[in-house]
Each structure stands twice: as C-alpha cells, then as structure tokens.
C-alpha cells in the first residue's frame, strides 16, 4: 500500500468538512475521487499533503505515518499535487516553474540536472514550445498542464490531481486523459484524481471513491459506482434529464 | 569562449563596480573618493537588500537595523575595547547575521505589509534600546579617539583604507548576489516570491530558505556599518538607525530594477548621483527633497520595473548582458 | 523676524579657487599699476541648519558670522604686513540639523570647495560630527554654538572652541541658588539627551552634590520631545524646590510652557539655551522668572578698559557697536548670544590671521594656540594640552532671568553679582 | 433586434493582440453561446464587452447606445452584467453580503427580496452557507455564488464565463434548467461553456471563436448537427 | 497614587487623538491594502492648516477644524488620483514608494515654505484642577471630538451604502466594479477619509503641542503600532489601540525612565504582530 487513510476527519469551526474517511491505495492504481461540490475532496487532498492537519485520524504514506507533516516534507517524501485553482509562479518562465519542481522535489536535483528533467517533462506534457514564456501569460489549458508538469518533475511516487480537466474543451480533455494514463503506465506513478468530468474519470480510473458531505458514500469500480443509486442521487443526477435537455 | 559568455551579466556588473573603484585613483581627488564612497556604500547596501527584497519578495523597511547594529558592535569593540578594525568588522557582520537569524525565525512568518511593518518595529525598538544602552553611550553615542586612526596610518590614510575595504566588499556583494541568482537556492527564493504556499507544496522549505536569505542580506550591511562609522569617527542612535535610509535603499533597488544583479548597482549609482546634484544645485537645494520625491513618483508610476527591468522588456536581446 | 533671509550665502559651486585674485583693485589688466596691493580671498566653509530642530539658533549664529565677514570685507579686508589684503568668502549648505549630512557637507567643503578655514555648525552634536572631518582633512576649525567638552577629549588638534564648555554652564546657577536661599535642598534635573546637555547636567549634578544638594530626579528626554507631561508628573511627584536642565531652544520653551500650564510650583527654574533667546519672550507669563545661562549678553560690559584692568589684550568692536550694527543689518532683530558667538568665531579667526601675519593654516593654528585676549564677547583662551586641545578656558557664563518690569517682559542679568542688572526674582511667581 | 452588438472589436493585453475584429449580436431574450478552443479569446471578448479591457478598435452597442468607452461599473448600472472567470468573490464577506453586493446597481435595489428568494431556490447550498465567509467555500460553491450574485444584479444582459466549471454533474443539469427559466422570463444571456454539447442544446444561437475571430455562427441546433463544425471546432 | 492617576489620565486623553490618527492609517490600509507613508506629513499639514486658519483668519480652532477636515479630504482625493491610482493594483512595494514620494514632496515643499522652526497655536481653554490633578481644556475637548469622529466613521462604514462599497472594494476591486460600484471613486473617497482623519488629528494635536513640518513622523509611527494593536480596517479597534498606547505612555514613565517608552512600545508592536497579527480586537473587514 502506498497510501493508507485511516479515519481522517477535518473540522472548520462548526463545519465538519470531512468525517472518518478511510481507504487504502495500492501502488500503481488510478483512484478517481468524486462527489458533489463541497463534499470535501479538496480538503482530503489538503489533509494528505499537509496543507491542513486532520482533526482526527491518520495518514500513512509508504509505510510511515505522516499525519500533519509540512507540505514540503511531503514533497520530499515523494508526494506531488496540482491545485484546483491553478497557482503558477507568474513572473517565472515555464521552464523555471518546472525546474522548481525538479530541484525541490523528491530527488532534489541540482540546477543542471533539474533543467534536463524540466525539458523532458515539458515535452511530455506538450509545453516545450512555451518553455521561455512567462507562466502568467499562459491560458487556462496550458496552466493546467504546467501544474501537471511541475508535479511530475518532482518524480513523485504518488500524484494528487485536483480537477486538471476543468475548463478544458473535449479535445484537450482527451489529450490530458492520455497523459494521465501514460504517467501511470510509463512512469509507474500512483494517482488520485478529483474530477467532475464523468466520462473521463470513469474511463481512466481503476477504482472510484465517492464523498458526500465529508463522508464516504460509495467505493468500487467505475461501473459499480455509476450504477449506485446513492451516487446517482447525490452526484450524477437524473440521466434522463440530460437526455431531455438535449433533445428539446 | 562560451564559458565566458555564460558570465556576461556578472562581468558587466563587476566592470561597472571596478570602474567606480578606480575612478578616485585616476583623478586622485579626495572629493571623488568621497562621492564614490557614498555611491559604493549605496550600491553594496542596495545589492544586499535585493537578495531579500528582489529575490524573495519580502519588503524589509527596516534593513538599516543591520547597518546600525553592526556599526555599533564594531564601533564599541574598536573604540571602547580597543580591538582591531578587522575583528570589529567580523564582529559587526556576525552580530547582524545573528540578529537576522533570530528575526528570521520569528517575523519572516509574516507576509506582505505585516512583515514590512514588523521590520520598522524592530528597527525602532532597536534604536530606542540603544538609546538607553549605556555601554554603547546611550543617547549621545560614542566617539572614536583620533589615536585609533594612527594605527591605520593617520586620519587621511584611514579614509583611503575605508574606501578600499568598501570597494572590496561591494565586489563581494555583487558576486554573492549573482551566485544566489544563478543557484538552486536562488530559484527557491524566486518561487517563494511568486507564491510561497505553492513553493512549499513543491518542496521548497520556505522557513529555512527565507531565513538564510535574510541572514545573507544582513551580513554585508553589518560589516559596512563598521566601516562607515569607523570612517565617520562617531556613532549615535539616530543616524545609525535612520528609517529614512532604509527607504532610500528600497528606492535604489526599485530604481535599478529589483530581482536583478545589475539593477541595485545602477540604482545606487543613479540615486546617489542625483541626490548629490540636487543637494548642491543652487536651483534645487531648497526644495531638493520635493524634487527627489517627484522624480521617484514618476519612476514608480511609469517605470515600475526599474531601469534594468525596462531595458530587458524593451530589448530582449540585452537579457544576457543585463542580469 | 528671525528668518534666514539676509545671510543668503555665496552660491555653492562658485568657490573655484582660494587664492585667486579678486577684482577689488583695478589691477587685472596692468601688472605694474599697484603691484604691492595683492588680495587674497580666504574661503570659509560652514553649514547652516536652515531646517530641522536647530534652525532658530543656527540662523542667528550665521547672521552673526556674516555680519563679521561683511564688515571685514567692506573695510577692504585684513591687511597683512606685506600689504596683502585678505578678504573672505563664505561657502555654506543646509545641514538639516542632521549629523549625516554634516559629515557629507563638511567633506565637500574641505575638498571640493577647498575651504581654507571651517566654522562649526550650530550645536554640539553636529559640531562633533564636523570636527572629525576637520581633523581628517587637517583644516583649522573655529567651533561656536558648541559647548560640549567631550569633543575636545578625542585627540583633536585643529579645532578651537569659542564657547564656555558645557561643564561650566550650570555650575553658576547652583551658586546663584545657594546665595538666594540656603534652605533649599532638593533639585530636579530634566534635560535633553544630547551631547551638550548631558555634559552640562552631569557636571552640574556632581557640583551640586558636592555642595550637599539632594538630587530627587535626574532624567533625560529625547530631542524631539513635544509632550513633557510624563516629566511634569514626575516632577510633581518628587517635589523638588528647583528645576535645572533643558537642552535647546525648541524643547526648552515647550517645557517651560507646559510646566506653566500645569501650574507646577517651583521656586527656581533654570533652562539651557532657550531663555537668553529674545524669542523666549513669546511665552509670555510662562517666561517670567525663568533663568538661563548665557554666553554673552548685550548688557555685559567687556570694554577696552576692563581688558586693561585684567591685563589682557583687547580686540574688535564693543558690545554696543555689535548690537547696533546687528540690528541695522537684520531688520531690527535683537542679537542673541548665538549671534555674538557667530561674530566672535570670525573675530577669532581674523585676530589669528593678523597675529600669524599669514593665512598659512599652520601659522594660524600656532597663533590660535597662543591667543589670550578680551573681546566684546569676553575672554578667549584655548587649552593647548594634548588631553583637551582647543577647549575654551578663558570665557565664562552670565545668567539672565525674565522679569516683568515697567517696560514689559525683559531679560535681566542676575549673576554673577558683579554684572547683575537686577535682583533675582525669587521664588518664581 | 439585437440588444447588444459587438462590432468588429479588436483588443488584447499589453502589446499582445488577442481579438482581431470580432462581431457578435445578442438578440433580446435569447441565450447565445460562445464556444471555441482554450485560448480562442472567449474570456477576452467578455472582458472587452464589459469594459475591463479597452477595445483597441471597433465598438460595442447596447440598447442602441454606443457603450464602447464606458467603464465596467457604468455598464453594470445599465444592466450589462458579467459573471467572470475565476469567480471574483468578495472573499472576506459572507455569502449573503456577496449577494447584497450583487444588488448594487440602482435598477436591482427594488428587487433584492425577490431575487434573493430566486437564487436560494436555485442553489439551496448557498442558503445553508449564507453566513460563511465566501473565501472558504468549496470550488463549486464559489461558482454557485458567483452565478447567483450575477442574477442579483437584475441584469438585462447576463454574460457567464465558464458556467459549469468545477460543478458536479447533477448541479450542471439543474443550472442549465434554471437558465432556461431565466430565459423564459426574458433575460438575454451570453454563455461561455466547455460542455459544448450541453451549451448548444440549451442555447438559441452560437458563435464559434478561433484565434480571436468569429469562424462561424448560426442557430445552435444547426451548428450542433454540422459534422464539419463538430470535428473541426468543437472537438466532438 | 495621585501620580499614577495623573499619568493615566494624561495618557488616556492623548490616546484619543492617537486613535484618530491611527484610524486614518488603518482605514486606508484596510480598504486598499496601501500603507500610507505620507500619513505623517499629512498630519503635519493638518497642524499647519489649523495654525494658519486660526492665526490668520482668527477663527476658533474647533471651527477651523471643520475646514481642516474638508481640506484633508480634498488633499487625499488629490493624492489618490495623482500618486496612488495608477499603482493601486501593482505589488505592495509600488504603493509604499508612491506614498513615500508624496511624503518627500510634502516635506520638501513644507520646509521650503514654512521652515523647520516650531509653531504654536496660542490657544487655551484653561485648566481644571480636580484634587491634585490638573486637566487641560484643550485635551478634554479633543477627546470628546475623537469619540464623535469614531462613532461617525463606524456608522458610515457599517450602516451606509458607500460604507459597504468601501468594504467591497477593499476586498475585491474587480468584482466591485462588475457589480456597478465605481471603484476608482470609492478608493479615492476612502483615501480622502483616511487623510481627513490624519488632518483632524493633526489639527487637534496642534492645539496642545508645538510642531514643525516634520512633527507628523512620530504620530505616523504610533499609528502603525496602534493599527496593529487594534486590527487593520477596524475604526473602533484603532480608537481602543490609541487609548491603550496612550495609557502605556502614561504609565511606563512612572516605573522607568521615559526614554524606555519607545523600546517597550515597539517591542510590544513586534510581539503583537507575531502572536496576533489580526490585532487585539480582530481585523474587521
Ligand atoms: N478553510 C476553510 N474554512 C472553512 N470552511 C472550509 C474551509 N475549506 C473548505 N471549507 C468548507 O469545507 C467543505 C469542503 O470543501 P472542499 O473544498 O474540500 O470541497 P470539494 O469537495 O473540493 O468541492 P468542489 O468540488 O466544489 O471543489 C466546503 O463546504 C467548504 O465550504
Ligand atoms: N493577462 C494576460 N496577459 C497576456 N495574455 C493573456 C492574458 N490573459 C489571457 N491571455 C492570452 O489571451 C489568449 C486568449 O485568452 P482567453 O482567456 O480569452 O481565452 P479563452 O477562450 O477564454 O480560453 P479558456 O477556454 O482557456 O478560458 C490566450 O492565448 C491567453 O494566453
Ligand atoms: Mg475542490
Ligand atoms: Mg476563458
């Protein structure tokens, strides 16, 4: 198991954003994390990578307890993430952004080696032509790829992707999905992805985990989850309604 | 050949500093030396501050505290304890570094305006404390007995000595500034400047990196303080911890272009030359402050990236030369 | 008005050369016309606090100095034995009452402007900063408006003090108090934290203690202080009979005003610097009874006759001449001791050049070291020992008090008894 | 009649030109979609219409008046309202204060009560969170609030950038339904939406933007059926 | 005991005026995230305006204060449009330097025009003696006025539409603009209000202490301390912060030399920044 989440809960003032979330993640899996808005998905990421320390429960990463570690410590241990609302280092070039990931990530390379890694990763995600552009001037799709590239450059064991497909058009989504799959297949990196684009997440995940109001309501293969009435009610909505809207 | 080209930015900057250094030797005039002394001092201070302000993005409004504290510690050792200038300089630098380290652990947690205010607070608290601290002469400060200068070849010779040491330190600062800019450490600083939380998520140990940047930007002002007040012959709390001076340092960094190696050098030169001119110009001397303010305002409003930043934007071809 | 109008000094950058011939005589075209009437222009450098806390006193000091300079120049300069006429030219800048600026500007005066002699700025703090530069560049400097003793104990060799040193500023006040009321025992010292005032009160304190006084409060305030509330509360709490202290004009007059507003009862109140200034009268009631030490008063009578009596050489004009010339020059402004101090600094230099019969700095310095004379301002003599070279040892203070007389509020000399113009008003109203 | 006309507008950031003569007409009471690849200039178009960017060329007409050079707040006063990309909430204010701020234009002040009921009905989650600081809402909740605040302005023309960004599928459906309701009440809308299929399904008319120019436009239904359009521009 | 009481009362009365000065600073800071380094010189201009109106026009100082307030408001709006508006969205440093250059301009012109010699407003409301404590009339009136100003500002910010706009613009300028709020005008108004408060506090201070064009600097530094004590953008907090500072300034000298006051003051300031940067009373935004 690369990651074990045991009874994790998080409270903000009077709000229980997460309660008693438990799951294990074997190495090499892609886990889809879905759930309605405000279900606590991002909060769960934040508890795993150390942005918040959980109010209850523990997080075990690669056999060691890491509950409440600092974010940079988690990065050094081999955990990388992207942000739902992108956070590029605006005044630095795309290459420098990616180099930061390589320099300070798990392997902690020197500048020279880190630059080589950055070049390779930028080519991989399709940002090579943008290497010398300032990160702030990228468009949404490119910024998402940049987030991805920075995380990958850290050579993580586990990658947390928070809505990397949001704001992308269908062809971009297809491209991004193939990248996600290749990350796992070619690099053996385990992935958890939060996503609202259903066809994509159903397509790429080995297993899906569903949160609602901070609680786990379902877990299983994409098919099992898609047909789970609780999930349909809380999250997917009435499939016929969609049909009806489109055919009107 | 290509090995050299990699360092063009550094070489250009060093050439400018060296030119300044040799100027008084060429003219052989005391006043040139005095003018260049003021300029080099500004260049060195601005370059040190730039490590924090330009690279890390933390606006220190009270950076003069390191200049003052270093100056006081060194001056005390020189004049009261009778130690040699060299040791006093080291002690001044060390005192500033230690203060920066302790402060770094504490106030660098604060962001943006809060940090800026905290540095003002630290400076004012330090000044008020020294004002009450009898071993350092309290409010009236300390005066160097002229006997001390004789150890360094008499007052006139001591002035030259101070100048050479300042020049050497300026060169060191420029090299440090360049090395930081080009290093992994520097990249970490830039990442912090852009988005500290995101940088941490990527693995930059921000608390440590920031603290070291702070320490690095404090050492040289500490040593410079010793040289400056040794040359001055006396030290008092008000001039040693003059808040206005801190702000002038920021202005210099800003004027030249923050976050670049060359910027603070040009900024320091430009600011001091302009000020020297205004102070003595018969036309402006009565309203020199207002004229300087108006010029500053124009720069802030219309050339916010500073000279170097503006040139880099305008002529991308010059980027290699203008680091 | 006490503005900085009439003394607008020579423009900054025009001091091209110190020994250039000037066109005072029509000898520029024809060499043989009057070959012996050579004119030397001596450049005198100094700064003025046109702005900042020392502004009032500094401007008066410079007014005095300029009056001397204009008088000498109008008279065709000083004539040396070889017939050379020495005239003077001033180069000055605004030091903003700021030590940093002082050092920068004196360096400029000593090098760029090639000043031959320097005069100090006003105040001990600024002067200490400028003295360092004078010494570093080996320039002879006459200090005035600067009484602190400390400066002269740092191994200086080219700096000469016109003022009575701080250590003798308030000792006379203690003597005066003792003569007025032997029953008084409790003193409070509240003083400005500056070189000068600290020197003054420390000397006065040990003098008072040696005379058996009890010091119930001894505390300094920062130069920018405008609110004396906390001190006044402390004074009230410690209940002294007499208050001594102060610092410079601004803080001193504020202190006096607030003490009066709060209706504090003291019998005897002495302040440094502020009371002798004519502007102190603006305080009205709050000024009545306040005593202050003065370097010079128009009423103090130093004359050629008194010089003869004391066996000293007399030099220069009389007090009356000084006052009337000053009032004529500066729109009726009454000179204060700072004005006289400025004038006498020039006078000392003039006498030294005459004695040296040269403008060579080394010779002038030797003449200064040998100087021992009486002027309208009093006795001038410098310490020549290595420990305190340049310290003034000839001159001493007089004490004035503001009294409400028939002609309204007026200053009276009350001490020393020999020179007194009125009895001391005691206790204070 | 077109209530809002964008005539041959050019615009961009700094010295970079993004729009190269874009023309769009919004018919009164219609829902118009603006689609195109990432970076095509959709957001830039909306920002220019709103006055957050100055048009370099061309003009913008609202209700027969040239509004090209008015500032954003003046346009909002007139009833042209934008729900921006990136939400732009008042993060330090509560949910309800945000909604109240939405009703700042004079024309909205009399309808606060009614509109508040409307948006709480559309987004019950907001009612639940009405006293929470909006900065701490989840991504999707923030998106709801942004849309709701736009509605509070009682707009004549409502422009929404990235309507369904980060919203759960169930909500997206509800939202589209609500939009249809609003449309039925006579509101004119312009929509940018990555879920192109859905967008074309609910809108009346659509513009396809590519590299800062309008490549194609026509009734949504026709575009949705056009195979060439589907493959070349919509990535379907 | 009397001594302590007298010191506390002195401090308290002064604290009201500190509070107003700080309120101006913290309003501008809270609303536009601008640390106004021209605050000190504006306080000094307040002093000079009152002085001139009083001594040239012979107006009662408290009537003059109304004029001073209006002038302060207008000056602030002017400064905003000339120096701040262009850089309001730029990084922190730009606004700091922009306001600092205004500081230099005011001080530069001020010294040229007024010289650095101290001025005094020769005005007194006499004093009242209660037991052994003497209270000055001018200070009592100043305290009352300070209370009134605080109340007015509070009501304005939290009970009026422009007040709400100010807070909205403070939070997200673009969004406010999209909601139909003329953000530039609102920012200018906020800046104007901030400088108006500075000018008022300057005017009040002028009725009890002598001053020069440089005199505002001290109050600017105090305002920083108070702003942090009371929490940014919170007018009531600023008033309380001012009172706390005033009382400290009164009490500390009863235990140690007065020159230690700034050491403790700034020490406390840094400490509060460290442990409670939102201020003792929490930043209300
Ligand atoms: N710092 C915080 N303080 C208070 N409440 C918070 C904070 N962060 C999150 N919340 C609340 O916790 C809940 C879960 O938020 P979270 O961001 O994890 O949702 P999410 O599942 O990622 O939703 P989305 O799909 O909309 O992004 C939300 O209701 C949110 O308002
Ligand atoms: N502030 C900016 N400065 C410079 N270029 C920018 C800026 N904002 C956007 N751009 C560029 O303008 C182009 C158009 O961007 P715009 O945001 O209008 O596209 P969009 O159609 O909304 O795309 P998306 O679907 O990604 O939101 C992009 O190439 C982008 O990189
Ligand atoms: Mg989320
Ligand atoms: Mg967009």
mmCIF file of N, CA and C in Angstrom, chain D residues 1-5 7 28 60-67 78:
data_model
loop_
_atom_site.group_PDB
_atom_site.id
_atom_site.type_symbol
_atom_site.label_atom_id
_atom_site.label_comp_id
_atom_site.label_asym_id
_atom_site.label_seq_id
_atom_site.Cartn_x
_atom_site.Cartn_y
_atom_site.Cartn_z
ATOM 1 N N UNK D 1 -34.493 42.273 -32.598
ATOM 2 C CA UNK D 1 -33.472 43.335 -32.557
ATOM 3 C C UNK D 1 -32.349 42.962 -31.594
ATOM 4 N N UNK D 2 -31.163 43.265 -32.012
ATOM 5 C CA UNK D 2 -30.039 42.918 -31.121
ATOM 6 C C UNK D 2 -29.964 43.919 -29.978
ATOM 7 N N UNK D 3 -29.955 43.403 -28.767
ATOM 8 C CA UNK D 3 -29.861 44.323 -27.637
ATOM 9 C C UNK D 3 -28.391 44.709 -27.388
ATOM 10 N N UNK D 4 -27.492 43.768 -27.677
ATOM 11 C CA UNK D 4 -26.072 44.059 -27.527
ATOM 12 C C UNK D 4 -25.360 43.701 -28.828
ATOM 13 N N UNK D 5 -24.597 44.660 -29.339
ATOM 14 C CA UNK D 5 -23.868 44.416 -30.585
ATOM 15 C C UNK D 5 -22.394 44.653 -30.372
ATOM 16 N N UNK D 7 -19.211 45.161 -32.526
ATOM 17 C CA UNK D 7 -18.909 45.420 -33.929
ATOM 18 C C UNK D 7 -17.410 45.474 -34.179
ATOM 19 N N UNK D 28 -32.406 40.031 -28.234
ATOM 20 C CA UNK D 28 -33.094 40.198 -26.958
ATOM 21 C C UNK D 28 -33.830 38.911 -26.595
ATOM 22 N N UNK D 60 -18.969 48.854 -29.316
ATOM 23 C CA UNK D 60 -19.923 47.990 -28.632
ATOM 24 C C UNK D 60 -21.189 48.800 -28.388
ATOM 25 N N UNK D 61 -22.323 48.240 -28.766
ATOM 26 C CA UNK D 61 -23.582 48.961 -28.668
ATOM 27 C C UNK D 61 -24.547 48.206 -27.781
ATOM 28 N N UNK D 62 -25.158 48.953 -26.879
ATOM 29 C CA UNK D 62 -26.152 48.331 -26.005
ATOM 30 C C UNK D 62 -27.439 49.136 -26.085
ATOM 31 N N UNK D 63 -28.516 48.483 -26.455
ATOM 32 C CA UNK D 63 -29.805 49.139 -26.475
ATOM 33 C C UNK D 63 -29.745 50.412 -27.329
ATOM 34 N N UNK D 64 -29.023 50.314 -28.453
ATOM 35 C CA UNK D 64 -28.925 51.452 -29.355
ATOM 36 C C UNK D 64 -27.946 52.541 -28.946
ATOM 37 N N UNK D 65 -27.194 52.306 -27.870
ATOM 38 C CA UNK D 65 -26.227 53.334 -27.459
ATOM 39 C C UNK D 65 -24.807 52.784 -27.582
ATOM 40 N N UNK D 66 -23.892 53.674 -27.976
ATOM 41 C CA UNK D 66 -22.501 53.248 -28.050
ATOM 42 C C UNK D 66 -21.924 53.233 -26.636
ATOM 43 N N UNK D 67 -21.544 52.076 -26.176
ATOM 44 C CA UNK D 67 -21.009 51.990 -24.807
ATOM 45 C C UNK D 67 -19.544 51.566 -24.814
ATOM 46 N N UNK D 78 -26.184 49.948 -16.110
ATOM 47 C CA UNK D 78 -27.150 49.908 -17.203
ATOM 48 C C UNK D 78 -27.804 48.540 -17.337
#
